[in-house]
Backbone as numpy.savetxt, mean C-alpha at the origin, in Angstrom:
# Nx Ny Nz CAx CAy CAz Cx Cy Cz
-2.57 -11.52 -9.96 -3.60 -11.96 -9.05 -3.07 -11.98 -7.64
-3.94 -11.92 -6.71 -3.57 -12.00 -5.30 -3.70 -13.41 -4.83
-2.73 -13.91 -4.05 -2.74 -15.33 -3.62 -3.12 -15.35 -2.18
-4.07 -16.30 -1.85 -4.42 -16.50 -0.45 -3.30 -17.41 0.18
-2.98 -17.10 1.44 -2.11 -17.95 2.19 -0.68 -17.93 1.83
-0.14 -16.74 1.34 1.28 -16.73 1.02 2.17 -16.88 2.22
3.34 -17.39 2.01 4.32 -17.65 3.05 5.16 -16.42 3.25
5.46 -16.03 4.47 6.35 -14.94 4.84 7.80 -15.29 4.66
8.56 -14.34 4.18 9.96 -14.55 4.06 10.65 -14.53 5.43
10.04 -13.97 6.43 10.68 -13.75 7.74 10.06 -14.77 8.79
10.78 -15.88 8.86 10.24 -17.01 9.77 10.40 -16.62 11.23
11.14 -15.55 11.55 11.26 -15.20 12.96 10.01 -14.36 13.51
9.21 -13.94 12.59 7.99 -13.22 12.97 6.91 -14.29 13.45
6.26 -13.92 14.58 5.08 -14.70 15.01 3.91 -14.27 14.29
3.08 -15.23 13.95 1.85 -14.90 13.16 0.66 -14.55 14.16
-0.07 -13.59 13.77 -1.20 -13.18 14.56 -2.33 -12.83 13.58
-3.50 -13.55 13.77 -4.62 -13.29 12.91 -5.40 -12.01 13.33
-5.77 -11.18 12.40 -6.62 -10.06 12.68 -7.91 -10.09 11.77
-9.04 -9.73 12.37 -10.27 -9.80 11.63 -11.03 -8.43 11.59
-10.28 -7.36 12.07 -10.89 -6.00 12.07 -9.83 -5.01 11.94
-10.13 -3.80 11.71 -9.18 -2.71 11.66 -8.61 -2.50 12.99
-7.35 -2.00 13.03 -6.56 -1.93 14.35 -5.40 -1.09 14.20
-4.88 -0.73 15.34 -3.50 -0.14 15.46 -2.59 -1.38 15.69
-1.64 -1.60 14.83 -0.75 -2.72 14.98 0.52 -2.21 15.63
0.73 -2.60 16.96 1.80 -2.02 17.76 2.79 -3.00 18.34
2.90 -4.25 17.80 3.85 -5.17 18.31 4.90 -5.45 17.19
6.15 -5.29 17.52 7.19 -5.60 16.52 7.37 -7.11 16.39
7.89 -7.46 15.22 8.19 -8.90 14.89 6.94 -9.73 14.92
5.82 -9.18 14.46 4.55 -9.89 14.30 4.17 -9.85 12.78
3.74 -10.99 12.31 3.18 -11.02 10.96 1.64 -11.09 11.18
1.01 -9.89 11.00 -0.43 -9.78 11.15 -1.01 -10.33 9.84
-1.93 -11.33 9.99 -2.53 -11.95 8.77 -4.05 -11.63 8.83
-4.52 -10.99 7.83 -5.97 -10.59 7.72 -6.70 -11.86 7.44
-7.70 -12.08 8.29 -8.49 -13.35 8.17 -9.72 -13.27 7.33
-10.14 -12.05 6.94 -11.33 -11.83 6.07 -11.35 -10.46 5.42
-12.20 -10.26 4.48 -12.32 -8.97 3.92 -12.89 -7.98 4.99
-12.46 -6.73 4.88 -13.01 -5.68 5.83 -13.68 -4.55 5.08
-14.76 -4.16 5.56 -15.56 -3.00 5.02 -15.68 -1.99 6.22
-15.13 -0.83 6.06 -15.08 0.13 7.16 -15.52 1.45 6.67
-15.84 2.39 7.57 -16.12 3.78 7.17 -15.19 4.83 7.72
-13.94 4.45 7.99 -12.92 5.34 8.51 -11.60 4.68 8.23
-10.48 5.23 8.83 -9.19 4.74 8.67 -9.19 3.19 9.12
-8.38 2.35 8.49 -8.49 0.96 8.81 -7.26 0.54 9.65
-6.09 0.41 9.02 -4.88 -0.15 9.74 -3.92 1.04 9.92
-3.49 1.20 11.18 -2.44 2.21 11.46 -1.32 1.41 12.11
-0.13 1.65 11.63 1.09 0.96 12.19 1.66 1.75 13.35
1.89 1.01 14.42 2.40 1.70 15.63 3.68 1.07 16.17
4.49 0.35 15.34 5.73 -0.28 15.74 6.57 -0.58 14.49
7.95 -0.68 14.71 8.75 -1.04 13.59 8.67 -2.57 13.40
9.16 -2.97 12.20 9.41 -4.49 11.89 8.09 -5.24 12.11
7.15 -4.97 11.19 5.82 -5.61 11.16 5.59 -6.09 9.76
4.93 -7.26 9.57 4.43 -7.71 8.26 2.96 -7.65 8.34
2.33 -6.98 7.32 0.93 -6.92 7.16 0.56 -7.72 5.97
0.07 -8.94 6.19 -0.28 -9.89 5.13 -1.77 -9.84 4.98
-2.29 -9.20 3.94 -3.75 -9.23 3.70 -4.29 -10.59 3.30
-3.36 -11.53 2.92 -3.78 -12.87 2.74 -4.84 -13.03 1.64
-4.74 -12.23 0.60 -5.67 -12.25 -0.48 -7.01 -11.53 -0.23
-7.11 -10.89 0.92 -8.35 -10.21 1.32 -8.35 -8.77 0.98
-9.47 -8.10 1.11 -9.64 -6.67 0.76 -9.98 -5.85 1.95
-9.43 -4.62 1.88 -9.88 -3.58 2.87 -10.64 -2.53 1.97
-11.92 -2.40 2.21 -12.68 -1.38 1.48 -13.39 -0.41 2.39
-13.39 0.87 1.91 -14.12 1.87 2.68 -15.58 1.85 2.14
-16.53 1.78 2.98 -17.97 1.64 2.56 -18.57 3.02 2.38
-17.88 4.07 2.63 -18.40 5.45 2.38 -17.80 5.99 1.14
-18.41 7.04 0.63 -17.87 7.78 -0.53 -16.89 8.78 0.02
-15.59 8.43 0.04 -14.56 9.31 0.68 -14.08 10.31 -0.24
-14.06 11.58 0.20 -13.49 12.62 -0.65 -12.59 13.45 0.26
-11.79 12.80 1.11 -10.81 13.38 1.92 -9.48 12.64 1.90
-8.41 13.41 1.76 -7.11 12.77 1.72 -6.65 12.24 3.05
-7.37 12.51 4.15 -7.07 12.12 5.53 -7.61 10.80 5.96
-8.23 9.98 5.06 -8.76 8.71 5.38 -7.87 7.66 4.67
-7.27 6.75 5.49 -6.23 5.82 4.86 -6.67 4.45 5.01
-6.36 3.57 4.01 -6.52 2.14 4.17 -5.49 1.65 5.12
-4.16 2.00 4.84 -3.06 1.72 5.75 -2.23 2.90 5.93
-1.95 3.34 7.18 -1.09 4.52 7.48 0.19 4.00 8.23
1.28 4.38 7.70 2.66 4.21 8.42 3.20 5.60 8.62
3.35 6.10 9.83 3.95 7.37 10.06 4.96 7.28 11.16
6.25 7.27 10.72 7.32 7.32 11.65 7.85 5.85 12.03
7.48 4.82 11.29 7.95 3.48 11.53 8.60 2.89 10.35
9.60 2.03 10.58 10.47 1.44 9.56 10.39 -0.07 9.59
10.74 -0.67 8.39 10.83 -2.09 8.36 9.51 -2.79 8.26
8.53 -2.09 7.71 7.12 -2.70 7.49 7.03 -3.27 6.13
6.39 -4.45 6.07 6.02 -5.03 4.79 4.49 -5.11 4.65
3.94 -4.66 3.59 2.52 -4.70 3.29 2.42 -5.58 2.02
1.60 -6.68 2.06 1.62 -7.59 0.93 0.33 -8.26 0.75
0.11 -8.66 -0.53 -0.89 -9.68 -0.89 -2.35 -9.35 -0.58
-2.80 -8.25 -1.17 -4.24 -7.88 -0.94 -4.71 -6.72 -1.78
-5.87 -6.14 -1.35 -6.43 -5.14 -2.15 -6.96 -4.01 -1.19
-6.81 -2.82 -1.58 -7.27 -1.67 -0.92 -8.06 -0.74 -1.78
-9.27 -0.43 -1.37 -10.19 0.38 -2.33 -11.06 1.38 -1.61
-11.22 2.51 -2.20 -12.23 3.52 -1.92 -11.88 4.31 -0.61
-10.61 4.54 -0.39 -10.20 5.45 0.71 -9.72 6.80 0.12
-9.40 7.71 1.00 -8.77 8.97 0.58 -7.41 8.60 -0.07
-6.60 7.89 0.70 -5.33 7.35 0.23 -5.22 5.99 0.56
-4.87 5.07 -0.36 -4.82 3.63 -0.07 -3.73 3.31 0.97
-2.50 3.67 0.67 -1.41 3.43 1.60 -0.51 4.71 1.69
-0.38 5.18 2.94 0.57 6.37 3.06 1.74 6.08 3.97
2.86 6.30 3.46 4.13 6.27 4.28 4.52 7.67 4.52
4.71 8.09 5.75 5.20 9.35 6.13 6.38 9.18 7.16
7.50 9.79 6.92 8.66 9.72 7.82 8.94 8.25 8.13
8.89 7.41 7.03 9.10 5.94 7.24 10.05 5.45 6.15
11.05 4.64 6.62 12.13 4.24 5.71 12.32 2.66 5.67
12.75 2.14 4.60 13.01 0.75 4.45 11.78 -0.19 4.60
10.71 0.29 3.99 9.50 -0.55 3.96 9.28 -1.20 2.57
8.42 -2.20 2.55 8.14 -2.88 1.28 6.63 -2.95 1.11
6.21 -2.61 -0.13 4.84 -2.78 -0.55 4.86 -3.75 -1.72
4.18 -4.89 -1.70 4.36 -5.94 -2.71 3.01 -6.65 -2.89
2.70 -6.91 -4.19 1.52 -7.78 -4.51 0.22 -7.17 -4.12
0.12 -5.85 -4.18 -1.13 -5.22 -3.81 -1.91 -4.67 -5.06
-3.25 -4.73 -5.01 -4.08 -4.07 -5.94 -4.65 -2.85 -5.03
-4.48 -1.63 -5.59 -4.91 -0.44 -4.90 -5.63 0.39 -5.96
-6.96 0.54 -5.72 -7.73 1.32 -6.76 -8.89 2.04 -6.13
-9.36 2.96 -6.93 -10.53 3.85 -6.57 -10.36 4.59 -5.36
-9.12 5.12 -5.07 -8.93 5.96 -3.93 -8.94 7.39 -4.37
-9.62 8.30 -3.56 -9.94 9.58 -3.97 -8.75 10.52 -4.14
-7.78 10.44 -3.29 -6.65 11.38 -3.33 -5.28 10.74 -3.66
-5.33 9.39 -3.82 -4.09 8.73 -4.17 -3.99 7.25 -3.84
-3.25 6.48 -4.58 -3.09 5.10 -4.31 -2.00 4.87 -3.25
-0.70 5.17 -3.64 0.36 5.16 -2.61 0.94 6.47 -2.57
1.16 6.98 -1.32 1.75 8.32 -1.09 2.97 8.17 -0.20
4.09 8.73 -0.65 5.34 8.74 0.12 5.62 10.18 0.53
5.77 10.42 1.83 6.09 11.77 2.39 7.34 11.66 3.29
8.33 12.31 2.88 9.57 12.19 3.66 9.94 10.78 4.05
9.88 9.94 3.08 10.10 8.50 3.25 11.09 7.99 2.23
12.13 7.30 2.64 13.16 6.92 1.77 13.56 5.46 1.87
14.22 4.89 0.80 14.72 3.56 0.78 13.64 2.54 0.87
12.44 2.80 0.33 11.29 1.89 0.31 11.23 1.14 -1.00
10.88 -0.17 -0.95 10.82 -1.04 -2.11 9.35 -1.25 -2.47
8.89 -0.84 -3.59 7.53 -0.95 -4.00 7.52 -1.71 -5.33
7.10 -2.99 -5.26 7.18 -3.84 -6.40 5.96 -4.77 -6.60
5.67 -5.07 -7.91 4.61 -5.96 -8.31 3.24 -5.60 -7.77
2.89 -4.29 -7.90 1.65 -3.74 -7.47 0.84 -3.24 -8.69
-0.46 -3.31 -8.56 -1.31 -2.68 -9.56 -2.07 -1.56 -8.91
-1.65 -0.33 -9.25 -2.26 0.81 -8.58 -2.91 1.67 -9.74
-4.20 1.42 -9.86 -4.82 2.00 -11.06 -6.16 2.65 -10.57
-6.03 3.91 -10.16 -7.21 4.59 -9.68 -8.06 5.02 -10.88
-9.32 4.92 -10.68 -10.31 5.41 -11.71 -10.79 6.82 -11.43
-10.25 7.39 -10.46 -10.64 8.81 -10.11 -9.47 9.71 -10.52
-9.69 10.99 -10.73 -8.57 11.90 -11.15 -7.57 12.18 -10.09
-6.61 11.29 -9.89 -5.69 11.49 -8.88 -4.38 10.81 -9.24
-3.42 10.79 -8.32 -2.16 10.09 -8.63 -2.10 8.74 -8.08
-1.68 7.72 -8.89 -1.52 6.37 -8.45 -0.37 6.32 -7.45
0.77 7.01 -7.73 1.88 7.08 -6.91 2.31 8.57 -6.75
2.28 9.04 -5.52 2.61 10.42 -5.22 3.79 10.42 -4.28
4.93 10.91 -4.70 6.17 11.00 -3.92 6.64 12.42 -3.76
6.80 12.88 -2.55 7.18 14.30 -2.32 8.63 14.50 -2.63
9.04 15.80 -2.53 10.36 16.26 -2.79 11.41 15.92 -1.77
11.03 15.37 -0.64 12.07 14.95 0.38 12.28 13.46 0.43
11.60 12.67 -0.34 11.69 11.21 -0.37 12.72 10.80 -1.45
13.72 10.07 -1.09 14.75 9.67 -2.02 15.07 8.10 -1.84
15.74 7.47 -2.85 16.18 6.15 -2.71 15.15 5.09 -2.74
13.93 5.50 -3.13 12.85 4.49 -3.26 13.02 3.77 -4.59
12.52 2.59 -4.71 12.67 1.86 -6.00 11.62 0.80 -6.10
11.53 0.21 -7.28 10.51 -0.84 -7.51 10.45 -1.26 -8.93
9.99 -2.47 -9.19 9.83 -2.98 -10.54 8.50 -3.71 -10.53
8.01 -4.02 -11.76 6.84 -4.80 -11.91 5.55 -4.16 -11.45
5.52 -2.80 -11.32 4.36 -2.05 -10.97 3.61 -1.52 -12.14
2.30 -1.33 -11.95 1.45 -0.68 -12.93 0.89 0.58 -12.31
1.10 1.74 -12.96 0.64 3.05 -12.55 0.13 3.73 -13.82
-0.75 4.71 -13.68 -1.09 5.57 -14.81 -0.48 6.92 -14.62
-0.76 7.55 -13.48 -0.31 8.90 -13.10 0.63 8.85 -11.92
1.83 9.45 -12.01 2.80 9.47 -10.96 3.36 10.81 -10.78
3.72 11.13 -9.52 4.59 12.29 -9.19 5.84 11.64 -8.68
6.91 11.79 -9.37 8.23 11.15 -9.01 8.83 11.73 -7.73
9.63 10.87 -7.09 10.41 11.37 -5.90 11.45 12.40 -6.36
12.11 13.03 -5.43 13.08 14.05 -5.74 14.26 13.48 -6.54
14.55 12.22 -6.47 15.63 11.61 -7.25 15.09 10.96 -8.54
13.83 11.30 -8.88 13.23 10.97 -10.16 12.69 9.56 -10.29
12.60 8.77 -9.25 11.95 7.49 -9.33 10.47 7.69 -9.08
9.55 7.00 -9.74 9.74 6.36 -11.03 9.74 7.39 -12.16
10.58 7.15 -13.20 10.63 8.21 -14.19 10.28 7.75 -15.57
10.39 6.46 -15.88 10.29 6.01 -17.23 9.29 4.85 -17.43
8.24 5.14 -18.10 7.32 4.03 -18.48 7.97 2.96 -19.29
7.76 1.76 -19.03 8.43 0.61 -19.73 9.70 0.29 -19.06
10.27 1.04 -18.17 11.47 0.73 -17.43 11.08 0.63 -15.94
10.69 1.74 -15.38 10.30 1.77 -13.91 8.95 1.23 -13.63
8.04 1.35 -14.59 6.65 0.84 -14.40 5.98 0.72 -15.75
4.80 0.04 -15.77 4.05 -0.08 -16.94 2.75 0.72 -16.75
2.09 1.04 -17.74 0.77 1.78 -17.67 -0.30 0.74 -17.39
-1.33 1.16 -16.64 -2.48 0.30 -16.45 -3.26 0.15 -17.80
-3.94 -0.95 -17.91 -4.78 -1.19 -19.11 -6.13 -1.52 -18.68
-7.04 -1.72 -19.61 -8.49 -1.93 -19.28 -8.72 -3.13 -18.39
-7.90 -4.22 -18.46 -8.13 -5.33 -17.61 -7.77 -5.05 -16.20
-6.80 -4.14 -15.97 -6.42 -3.77 -14.59 -7.57 -3.07 -13.89
-8.44 -2.33 -14.64 -9.56 -1.64 -14.04 -10.73 -2.65 -13.84
-10.71 -3.72 -14.45 -11.79 -4.74 -14.28 -11.62 -5.47 -12.97
-10.39 -5.62 -12.45 -10.19 -6.28 -11.21 -10.45 -5.25 -10.14
-11.49 -5.48 -9.36 -11.78 -4.64 -8.24 -11.75 -5.55 -7.03
-11.63 -4.93 -5.95 -11.52 -5.72 -4.69 -12.80 -6.51 -4.46
Protein backbone atom coordinates (compact mmCIF):
# COMPACT_ATOMS: atom_id res chain seq x y z
CA UNK A 1 0.00 0.00 0.00
CA UNK A 2 0.97 3.61 -0.45
CA UNK A 3 1.50 5.63 2.71
CA UNK A 4 0.46 9.27 3.03
CA UNK A 5 2.95 11.58 4.70
CA UNK A 6 6.10 9.47 4.46
CA UNK A 7 9.29 10.97 5.86
CA UNK A 8 12.22 11.69 3.57
CA UNK A 9 15.59 10.14 4.24
CA UNK A 10 17.29 13.38 3.18
CA UNK A 11 16.74 15.98 5.89
CA UNK A 12 18.90 18.52 4.02
CA UNK A 13 16.24 18.85 1.34
CA UNK A 14 13.76 21.72 1.71
CA UNK A 15 10.13 20.72 1.30
CA UNK A 16 7.96 22.36 -1.31
CA UNK A 17 4.28 21.51 -1.87
CA UNK A 18 3.08 21.13 -5.46
CA UNK A 19 -0.55 20.80 -6.53
CA UNK A 20 -0.20 20.72 -10.29
CA UNK A 21 1.99 19.29 -13.03
CA UNK A 22 5.26 21.16 -13.43
CA UNK A 23 8.90 21.25 -14.45
CA UNK A 24 10.84 20.64 -11.24
CA UNK A 25 14.06 22.60 -11.64
CA UNK A 26 15.44 23.32 -8.16
CA UNK A 27 18.07 21.00 -6.67
CA UNK A 28 17.84 19.81 -3.07
CA UNK A 29 14.08 20.23 -2.93
CA UNK A 30 11.66 17.56 -1.77
CA UNK A 31 8.61 18.23 -3.90
CA UNK A 32 5.55 16.86 -2.07
CA UNK A 33 2.38 16.32 -4.09
CA UNK A 34 -0.54 17.81 -2.15
CA UNK A 35 -3.41 16.16 -4.08
CA UNK A 36 -4.31 13.71 -6.83
CA UNK A 37 -3.70 15.09 -10.33
CA UNK A 38 -5.70 14.37 -13.47
CA UNK A 39 -4.08 15.71 -16.65
CA UNK A 40 -4.28 15.25 -20.40
CA UNK A 41 -0.55 15.61 -21.25
CA UNK A 42 2.88 15.06 -19.66
CA UNK A 43 2.80 15.75 -15.95
CA UNK A 44 6.14 16.05 -14.14
CA UNK A 45 9.39 16.80 -15.93
CA UNK A 46 12.62 16.88 -13.95
CA UNK A 47 14.92 19.79 -14.75
CA UNK A 48 17.66 19.54 -12.08
CA UNK A 49 19.80 16.99 -10.22
CA UNK A 50 19.18 15.88 -6.61
CA UNK A 51 15.41 16.13 -6.27
CA UNK A 52 12.94 14.07 -4.27
CA UNK A 53 9.48 13.66 -5.79
CA UNK A 54 7.19 12.42 -3.01
CA UNK A 55 3.73 11.70 -4.35
CA UNK A 56 2.65 11.52 -0.70
CA UNK A 57 0.17 8.70 -1.37
CA UNK A 58 -1.44 10.62 -4.23
CA UNK A 59 -2.02 9.67 -7.86
CA UNK A 60 -1.07 11.14 -11.20
CA UNK A 61 -3.59 10.02 -13.81
CA UNK A 62 -3.96 10.89 -17.46
CA UNK A 63 -7.59 11.70 -18.23
CA UNK A 64 -7.26 10.86 -21.94
CA UNK A 65 -6.98 7.51 -23.66
CA UNK A 66 -3.25 7.71 -24.42
CA UNK A 67 -1.82 5.58 -27.19
CA UNK A 68 1.52 7.32 -27.57
CA UNK A 69 4.81 6.42 -25.94
CA UNK A 70 5.70 10.14 -25.84
CA UNK A 71 3.32 11.06 -22.99
CA UNK A 72 4.92 10.60 -19.55
CA UNK A 73 3.72 10.62 -15.97
CA UNK A 74 7.26 11.52 -14.87
CA UNK A 75 10.16 12.20 -17.25
CA UNK A 76 13.81 12.38 -16.19
CA UNK A 77 16.16 13.06 -19.10
CA UNK A 78 19.77 13.88 -18.29
CA UNK A 79 19.45 14.36 -14.52
CA UNK A 80 20.89 12.29 -11.66
CA UNK A 81 20.18 11.70 -7.98
CA UNK A 82 16.39 11.80 -8.31
CA UNK A 83 14.08 9.88 -5.96
CA UNK A 84 10.49 9.13 -6.95
CA UNK A 85 8.44 7.63 -4.13
CA UNK A 86 5.14 6.78 -2.55
CA UNK A 87 2.33 7.14 -5.09
CA UNK A 88 0.53 5.95 -8.18
CA UNK A 89 0.86 6.71 -11.90
CA UNK A 90 -1.78 5.53 -14.35
CA UNK A 91 -2.94 5.82 -17.97
CA UNK A 92 0.07 7.50 -19.61
CA UNK A 93 2.11 6.38 -22.59
CA UNK A 94 4.96 5.59 -20.18
CA UNK A 95 4.55 5.90 -16.41
CA UNK A 96 8.16 6.83 -15.56
CA UNK A 97 10.96 7.29 -18.09
CA UNK A 98 14.62 7.64 -17.19
CA UNK A 99 16.81 8.66 -20.14
CA UNK A 100 20.51 9.46 -19.82
CA UNK A 101 20.02 9.50 -16.04
CA UNK A 102 22.06 7.70 -13.39
CA UNK A 103 21.89 7.01 -9.66
CA UNK A 104 18.14 7.50 -9.27
CA UNK A 105 15.66 5.68 -7.02
CA UNK A 106 12.08 4.61 -7.71
CA UNK A 107 10.41 3.24 -4.59
CA UNK A 108 6.94 2.46 -3.27
CA UNK A 109 5.14 3.20 -6.53
CA UNK A 110 2.07 1.63 -8.14
CA UNK A 111 2.37 2.09 -11.91
CA UNK A 112 -0.38 0.60 -14.03
CA UNK A 113 -2.45 0.85 -17.20
CA UNK A 114 0.19 2.71 -19.18
CA UNK A 115 -0.01 2.15 -22.91
CA UNK A 116 3.68 1.77 -23.87
CA UNK A 117 5.33 0.87 -20.56
CA UNK A 118 5.42 1.20 -16.80
CA UNK A 119 9.10 2.07 -16.18
CA UNK A 120 11.49 2.64 -19.08
CA UNK A 121 15.26 2.96 -18.76
CA UNK A 122 17.18 4.37 -21.73
CA UNK A 123 20.94 4.81 -21.45
CA UNK A 124 20.50 5.01 -17.67
CA UNK A 125 22.70 3.16 -15.18
CA UNK A 126 23.11 2.62 -11.45
CA UNK A 127 19.43 3.14 -10.66
CA UNK A 128 17.71 1.48 -7.70
CA UNK A 129 14.17 0.31 -8.37
CA UNK A 130 12.59 -1.34 -5.35
CA UNK A 131 9.25 -2.17 -3.71
CA UNK A 132 7.13 -1.14 -6.70
CA UNK A 133 4.05 -2.75 -8.21
CA UNK A 134 4.18 -2.25 -11.97
CA UNK A 135 1.36 -4.28 -13.45
CA UNK A 136 0.05 -2.96 -16.72
CA UNK A 137 -3.19 -4.40 -17.99
CA UNK A 138 -2.39 -3.43 -21.57
CA UNK A 139 -0.06 -5.46 -23.83
CA UNK A 140 3.24 -3.78 -23.04
CA UNK A 141 6.30 -4.11 -20.81
CA UNK A 142 6.13 -3.30 -17.12
CA UNK A 143 9.90 -2.68 -17.11
CA UNK A 144 11.72 -1.90 -20.35
CA UNK A 145 15.50 -1.50 -20.13
CA UNK A 146 17.56 -0.83 -23.24
CA UNK A 147 20.89 -2.33 -24.24
CA UNK A 148 22.98 0.61 -22.98
CA UNK A 149 21.69 0.64 -19.39
CA UNK A 150 23.80 -1.28 -16.85
CA UNK A 151 24.23 -1.59 -13.09
CA UNK A 152 20.56 -1.12 -12.29
CA UNK A 153 19.13 -3.15 -9.43
CA UNK A 154 16.14 -3.66 -7.23
CA UNK A 155 14.22 -5.97 -4.95
CA UNK A 156 10.64 -6.33 -3.81
CA UNK A 157 9.19 -5.39 -7.21
CA UNK A 158 6.25 -6.95 -9.01
CA UNK A 159 6.33 -7.09 -12.82
CA UNK A 160 4.75 -9.37 -15.41
CA UNK A 161 6.64 -8.54 -18.59
CA UNK A 162 10.19 -7.21 -18.64
CA UNK A 163 12.97 -6.45 -21.08
CA UNK A 164 16.18 -6.85 -19.10
CA UNK A 165 19.07 -4.40 -19.15
CA UNK A 166 22.23 -5.31 -21.07
CA UNK A 167 23.71 -6.87 -17.90
CA UNK A 168 20.56 -9.03 -17.48
CA UNK A 169 18.80 -7.29 -14.59
CA UNK A 170 16.07 -8.24 -13.82
CA UNK A 171 16.53 -11.79 -14.96
CA UNK A 172 14.91 -14.22 -12.59
CA UNK A 173 11.34 -14.40 -11.30
CA UNK A 174 11.38 -15.16 -7.59
CA UNK A 175 14.84 -13.65 -7.18
CA UNK A 176 14.88 -10.26 -8.93
CA UNK A 177 11.11 -9.75 -8.93
CA UNK A 178 7.74 -11.42 -8.37
CA UNK A 179 4.94 -11.77 -10.89
CA UNK A 180 1.83 -9.65 -10.52
CA UNK A 181 -1.28 -11.42 -9.28
CA UNK A 182 -5.00 -10.67 -9.51
CA UNK A 183 -5.01 -8.49 -6.38
CA UNK A 184 -2.29 -6.27 -7.86
CA UNK A 185 -4.64 -5.44 -10.74
CA UNK A 186 -7.46 -4.63 -8.32
CA UNK A 187 -5.47 -1.73 -6.85
CA UNK A 188 -5.91 1.14 -9.21
CA UNK A 189 -5.00 4.73 -8.60
